[in-house]
PDB file of C-alpha atoms in Angstrom:
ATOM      1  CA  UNK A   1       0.000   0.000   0.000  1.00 68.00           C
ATOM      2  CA  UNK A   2       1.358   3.171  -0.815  1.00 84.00           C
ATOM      3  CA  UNK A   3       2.257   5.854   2.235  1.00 85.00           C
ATOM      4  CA  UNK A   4      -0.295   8.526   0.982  1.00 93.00           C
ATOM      5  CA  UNK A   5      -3.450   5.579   0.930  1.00 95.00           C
ATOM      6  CA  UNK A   6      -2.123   4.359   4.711  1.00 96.00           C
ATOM      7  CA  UNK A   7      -2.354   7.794   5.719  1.00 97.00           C
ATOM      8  CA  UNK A   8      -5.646   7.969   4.565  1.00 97.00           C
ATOM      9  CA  UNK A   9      -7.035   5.429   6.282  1.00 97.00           C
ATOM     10  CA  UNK A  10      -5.426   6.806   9.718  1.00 98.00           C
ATOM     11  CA  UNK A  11      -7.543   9.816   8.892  1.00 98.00           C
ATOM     12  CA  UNK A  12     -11.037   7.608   8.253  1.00 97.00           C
ATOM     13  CA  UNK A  13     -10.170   5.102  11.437  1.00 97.00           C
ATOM     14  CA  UNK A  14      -9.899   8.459  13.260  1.00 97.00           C
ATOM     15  CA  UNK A  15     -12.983  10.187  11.993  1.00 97.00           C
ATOM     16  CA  UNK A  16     -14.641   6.201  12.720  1.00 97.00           C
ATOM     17  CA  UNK A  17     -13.844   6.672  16.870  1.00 96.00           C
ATOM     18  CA  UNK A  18     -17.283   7.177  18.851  1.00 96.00           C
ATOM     19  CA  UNK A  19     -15.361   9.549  20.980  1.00 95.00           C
ATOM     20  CA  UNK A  20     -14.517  11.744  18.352  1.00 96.00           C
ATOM     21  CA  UNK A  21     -18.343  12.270  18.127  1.00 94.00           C
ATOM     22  CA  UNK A  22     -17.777  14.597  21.380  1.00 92.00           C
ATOM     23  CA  UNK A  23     -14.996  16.494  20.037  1.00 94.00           C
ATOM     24  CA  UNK A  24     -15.715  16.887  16.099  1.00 94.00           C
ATOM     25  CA  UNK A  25     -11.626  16.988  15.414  1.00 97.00           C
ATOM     26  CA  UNK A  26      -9.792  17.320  11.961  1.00 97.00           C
ATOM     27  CA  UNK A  27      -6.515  15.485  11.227  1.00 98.00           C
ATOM     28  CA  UNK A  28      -4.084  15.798   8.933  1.00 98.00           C
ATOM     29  CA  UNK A  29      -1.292  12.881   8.608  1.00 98.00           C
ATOM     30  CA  UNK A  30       2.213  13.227   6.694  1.00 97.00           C
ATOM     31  CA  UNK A  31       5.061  10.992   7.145  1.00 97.00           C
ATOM     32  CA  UNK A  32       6.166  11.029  10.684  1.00 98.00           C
ATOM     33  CA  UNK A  33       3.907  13.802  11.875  1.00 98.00           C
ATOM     34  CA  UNK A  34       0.122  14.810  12.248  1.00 98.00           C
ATOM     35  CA  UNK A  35      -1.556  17.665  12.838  1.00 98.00           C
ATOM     36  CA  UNK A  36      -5.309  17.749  15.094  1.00 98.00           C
ATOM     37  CA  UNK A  37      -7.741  20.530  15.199  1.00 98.00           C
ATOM     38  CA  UNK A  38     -10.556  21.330  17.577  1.00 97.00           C
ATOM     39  CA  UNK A  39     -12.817  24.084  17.342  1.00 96.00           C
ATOM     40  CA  UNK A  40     -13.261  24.987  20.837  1.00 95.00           C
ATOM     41  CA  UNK A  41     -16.607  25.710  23.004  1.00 93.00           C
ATOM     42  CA  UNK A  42     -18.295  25.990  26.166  1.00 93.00           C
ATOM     43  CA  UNK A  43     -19.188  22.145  26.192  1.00 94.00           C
ATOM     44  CA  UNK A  44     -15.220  21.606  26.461  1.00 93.00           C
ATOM     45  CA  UNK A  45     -14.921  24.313  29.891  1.00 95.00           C
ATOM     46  CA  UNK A  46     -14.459  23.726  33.268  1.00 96.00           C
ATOM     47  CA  UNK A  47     -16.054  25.095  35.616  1.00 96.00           C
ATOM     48  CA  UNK A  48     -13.476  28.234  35.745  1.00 94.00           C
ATOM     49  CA  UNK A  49     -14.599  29.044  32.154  1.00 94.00           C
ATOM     50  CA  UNK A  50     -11.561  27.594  30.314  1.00 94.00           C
ATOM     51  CA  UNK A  51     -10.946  24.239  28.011  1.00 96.00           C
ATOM     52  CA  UNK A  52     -10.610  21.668  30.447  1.00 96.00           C
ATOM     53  CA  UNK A  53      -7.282  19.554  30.432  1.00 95.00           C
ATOM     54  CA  UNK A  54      -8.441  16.532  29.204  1.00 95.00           C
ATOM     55  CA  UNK A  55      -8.741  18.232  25.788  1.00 96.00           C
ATOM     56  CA  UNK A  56      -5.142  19.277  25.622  1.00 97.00           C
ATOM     57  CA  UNK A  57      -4.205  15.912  26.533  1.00 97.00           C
ATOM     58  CA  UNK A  58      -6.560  14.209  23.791  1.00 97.00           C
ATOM     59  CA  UNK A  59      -5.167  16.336  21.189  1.00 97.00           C
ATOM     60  CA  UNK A  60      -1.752  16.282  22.208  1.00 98.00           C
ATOM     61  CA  UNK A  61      -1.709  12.532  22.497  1.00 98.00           C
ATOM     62  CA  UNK A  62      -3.688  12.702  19.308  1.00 98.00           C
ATOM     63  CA  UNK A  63      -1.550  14.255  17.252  1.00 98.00           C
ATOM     64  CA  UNK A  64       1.716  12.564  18.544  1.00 98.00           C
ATOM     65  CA  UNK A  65      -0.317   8.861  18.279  1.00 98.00           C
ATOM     66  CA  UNK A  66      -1.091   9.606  14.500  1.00 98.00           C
ATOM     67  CA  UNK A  67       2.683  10.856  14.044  1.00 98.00           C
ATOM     68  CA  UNK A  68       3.856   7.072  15.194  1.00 98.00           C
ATOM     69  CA  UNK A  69       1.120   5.360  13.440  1.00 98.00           C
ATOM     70  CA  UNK A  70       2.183   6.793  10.211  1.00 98.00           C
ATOM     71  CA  UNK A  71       5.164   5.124  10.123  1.00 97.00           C
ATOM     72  CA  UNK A  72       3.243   1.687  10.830  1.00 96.00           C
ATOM     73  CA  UNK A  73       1.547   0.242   8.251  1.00 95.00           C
ATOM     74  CA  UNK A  74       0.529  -2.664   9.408  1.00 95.00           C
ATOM     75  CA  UNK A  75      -0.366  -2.856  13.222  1.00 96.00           C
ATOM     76  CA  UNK A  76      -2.023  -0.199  16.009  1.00 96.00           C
ATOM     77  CA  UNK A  77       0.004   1.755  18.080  1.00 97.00           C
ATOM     78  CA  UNK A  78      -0.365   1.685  21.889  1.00 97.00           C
ATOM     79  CA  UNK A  79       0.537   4.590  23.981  1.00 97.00           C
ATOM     80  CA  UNK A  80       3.123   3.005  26.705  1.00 97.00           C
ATOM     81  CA  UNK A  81       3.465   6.433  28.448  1.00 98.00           C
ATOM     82  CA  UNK A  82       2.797  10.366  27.787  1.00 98.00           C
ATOM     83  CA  UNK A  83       3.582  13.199  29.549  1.00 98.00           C
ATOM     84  CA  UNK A  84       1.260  16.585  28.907  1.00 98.00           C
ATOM     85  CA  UNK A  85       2.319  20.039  30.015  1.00 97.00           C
ATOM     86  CA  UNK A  86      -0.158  22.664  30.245  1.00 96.00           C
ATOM     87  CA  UNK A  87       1.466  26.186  29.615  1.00 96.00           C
ATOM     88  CA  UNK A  88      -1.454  28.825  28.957  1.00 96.00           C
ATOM     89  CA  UNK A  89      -5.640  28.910  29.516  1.00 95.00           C
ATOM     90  CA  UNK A  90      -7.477  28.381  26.037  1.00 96.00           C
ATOM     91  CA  UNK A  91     -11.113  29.532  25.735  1.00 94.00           C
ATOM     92  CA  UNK A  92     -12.253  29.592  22.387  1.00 94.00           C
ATOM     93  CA  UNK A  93     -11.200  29.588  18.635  1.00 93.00           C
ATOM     94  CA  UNK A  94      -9.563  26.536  17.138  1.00 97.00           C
ATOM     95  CA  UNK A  95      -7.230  24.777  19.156  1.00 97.00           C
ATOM     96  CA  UNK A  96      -4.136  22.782  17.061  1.00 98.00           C
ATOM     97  CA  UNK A  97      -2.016  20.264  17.754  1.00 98.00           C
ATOM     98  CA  UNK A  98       1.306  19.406  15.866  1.00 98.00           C
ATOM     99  CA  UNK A  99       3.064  15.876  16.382  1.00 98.00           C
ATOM    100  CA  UNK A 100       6.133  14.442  15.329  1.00 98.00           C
ATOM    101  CA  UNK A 101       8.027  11.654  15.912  1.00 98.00           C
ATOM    102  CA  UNK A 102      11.423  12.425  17.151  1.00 98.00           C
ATOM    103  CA  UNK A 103      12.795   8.584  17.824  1.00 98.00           C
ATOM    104  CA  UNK A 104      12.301   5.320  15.893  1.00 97.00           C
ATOM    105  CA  UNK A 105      13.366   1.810  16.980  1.00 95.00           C
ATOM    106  CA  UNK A 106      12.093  -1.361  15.728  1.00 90.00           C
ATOM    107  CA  UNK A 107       9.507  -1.439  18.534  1.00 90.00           C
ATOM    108  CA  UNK A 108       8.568   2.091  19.464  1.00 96.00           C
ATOM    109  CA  UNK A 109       8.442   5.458  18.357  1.00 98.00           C
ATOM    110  CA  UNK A 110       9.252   8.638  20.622  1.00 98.00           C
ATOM    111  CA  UNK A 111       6.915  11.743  19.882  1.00 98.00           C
ATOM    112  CA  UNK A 112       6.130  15.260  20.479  1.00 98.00           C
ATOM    113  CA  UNK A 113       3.510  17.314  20.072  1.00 98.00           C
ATOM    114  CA  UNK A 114       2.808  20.897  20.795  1.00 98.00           C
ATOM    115  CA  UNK A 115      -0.574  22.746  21.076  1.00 98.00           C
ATOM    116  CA  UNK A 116      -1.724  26.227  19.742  1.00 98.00           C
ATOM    117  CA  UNK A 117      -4.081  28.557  20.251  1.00 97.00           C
ATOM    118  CA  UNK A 118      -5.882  30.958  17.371  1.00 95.00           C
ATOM    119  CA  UNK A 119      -2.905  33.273  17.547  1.00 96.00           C
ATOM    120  CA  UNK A 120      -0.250  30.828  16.962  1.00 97.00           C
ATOM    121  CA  UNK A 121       0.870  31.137  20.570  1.00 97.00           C
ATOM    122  CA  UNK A 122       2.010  27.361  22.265  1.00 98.00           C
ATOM    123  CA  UNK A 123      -0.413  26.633  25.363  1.00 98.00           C
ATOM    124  CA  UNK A 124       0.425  23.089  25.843  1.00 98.00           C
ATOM    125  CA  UNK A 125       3.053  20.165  24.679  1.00 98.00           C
ATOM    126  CA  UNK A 126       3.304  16.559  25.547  1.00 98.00           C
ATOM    127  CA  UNK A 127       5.521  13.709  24.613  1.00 98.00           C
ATOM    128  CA  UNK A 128       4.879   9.897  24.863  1.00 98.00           C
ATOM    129  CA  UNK A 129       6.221   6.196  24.026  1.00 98.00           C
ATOM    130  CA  UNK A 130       4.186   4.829  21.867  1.00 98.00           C
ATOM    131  CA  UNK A 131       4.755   1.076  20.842  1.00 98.00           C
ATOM    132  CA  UNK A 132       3.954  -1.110  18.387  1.00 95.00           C
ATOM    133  CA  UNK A 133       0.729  -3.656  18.968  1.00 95.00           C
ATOM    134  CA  UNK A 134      -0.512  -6.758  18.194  1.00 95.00           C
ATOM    135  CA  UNK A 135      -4.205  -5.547  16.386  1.00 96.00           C
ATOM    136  CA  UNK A 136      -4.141  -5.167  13.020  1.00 96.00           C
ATOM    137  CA  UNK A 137      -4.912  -2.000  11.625  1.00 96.00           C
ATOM    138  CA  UNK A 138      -6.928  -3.556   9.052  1.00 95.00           C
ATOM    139  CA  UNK A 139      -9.626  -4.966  11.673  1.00 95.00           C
ATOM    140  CA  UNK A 140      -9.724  -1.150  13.336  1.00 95.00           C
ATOM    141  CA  UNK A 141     -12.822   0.417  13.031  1.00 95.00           C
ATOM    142  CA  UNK A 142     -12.697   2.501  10.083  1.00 96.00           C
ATOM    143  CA  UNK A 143      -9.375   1.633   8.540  1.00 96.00           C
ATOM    144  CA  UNK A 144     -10.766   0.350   5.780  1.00 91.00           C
ATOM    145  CA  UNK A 145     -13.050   2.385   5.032  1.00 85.00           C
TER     146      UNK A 145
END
């Protein structure tokens, strides 16, 4: 299967994920990286009036996730570990998140990802393990779609 077609099917498998009924996200998938955007609202707030963290986190392991699975054609990536860091309050606009894998071994990937807000400015950046599993992509929900 060529790259560009694999990458497409990351895209549909992610679009397929009940949870990403909640969220609505867009994701874009090159080789070694991905890129997730949200457009923020109220439903995503704490009670403080800001995005809660959980939606930093999702993107951010998102967008690293996608990064790692692009360079596996054949099998699901698990996140072993993933660290988030939470650097500045979002309330509205579209909220982006760009991974890319930094590390490669024959059994796991390394990735970071960084979060923006509407203005460009960073707000948030993780980084995470991710490692190679045993499910075919093919029998993911969406993939082949």
């Amino acid at each position: 299967m060529h790259a560009t077609e694999h990458y497409r099917r990351l895209i549909s498998m992610y679009a397929a994920a009940p949870i990403n009924q909640i969220y609505q996200p867009t994701l874009t998938v090159g080789e070694g990286e991905a890129e997730i955007i949200i457009e923020l609202s109220e439903q995503l707030h704490h009670s403080a009036g800001a995005v809660h963290g959980s939606v930093y986190f999702k993107m951010l392991d998102d967008a690293a996730f996608f990064a790692a699975n692009s360079l596996e054609p054949e099998f699901f990536v698990l996140t072993a570990s993933f660290t988030t860091y939470l650097t500045r309050p979002v309330v509205s606009g579209p909220l982006r998140a760009v991974g890319k894998v930094v590390s490669q071994t024959r059994t796991q990937f390394i990735a970071e990802a960084v979060a923006y807000d509407e203005q460009g400015r960073e707000v948030g950046r993780g980084n995470g393990i991710f490692v190679r599993g045993k499910a075919p992509l093919k029998e993911a929900r969406g993939y082949n779609d």
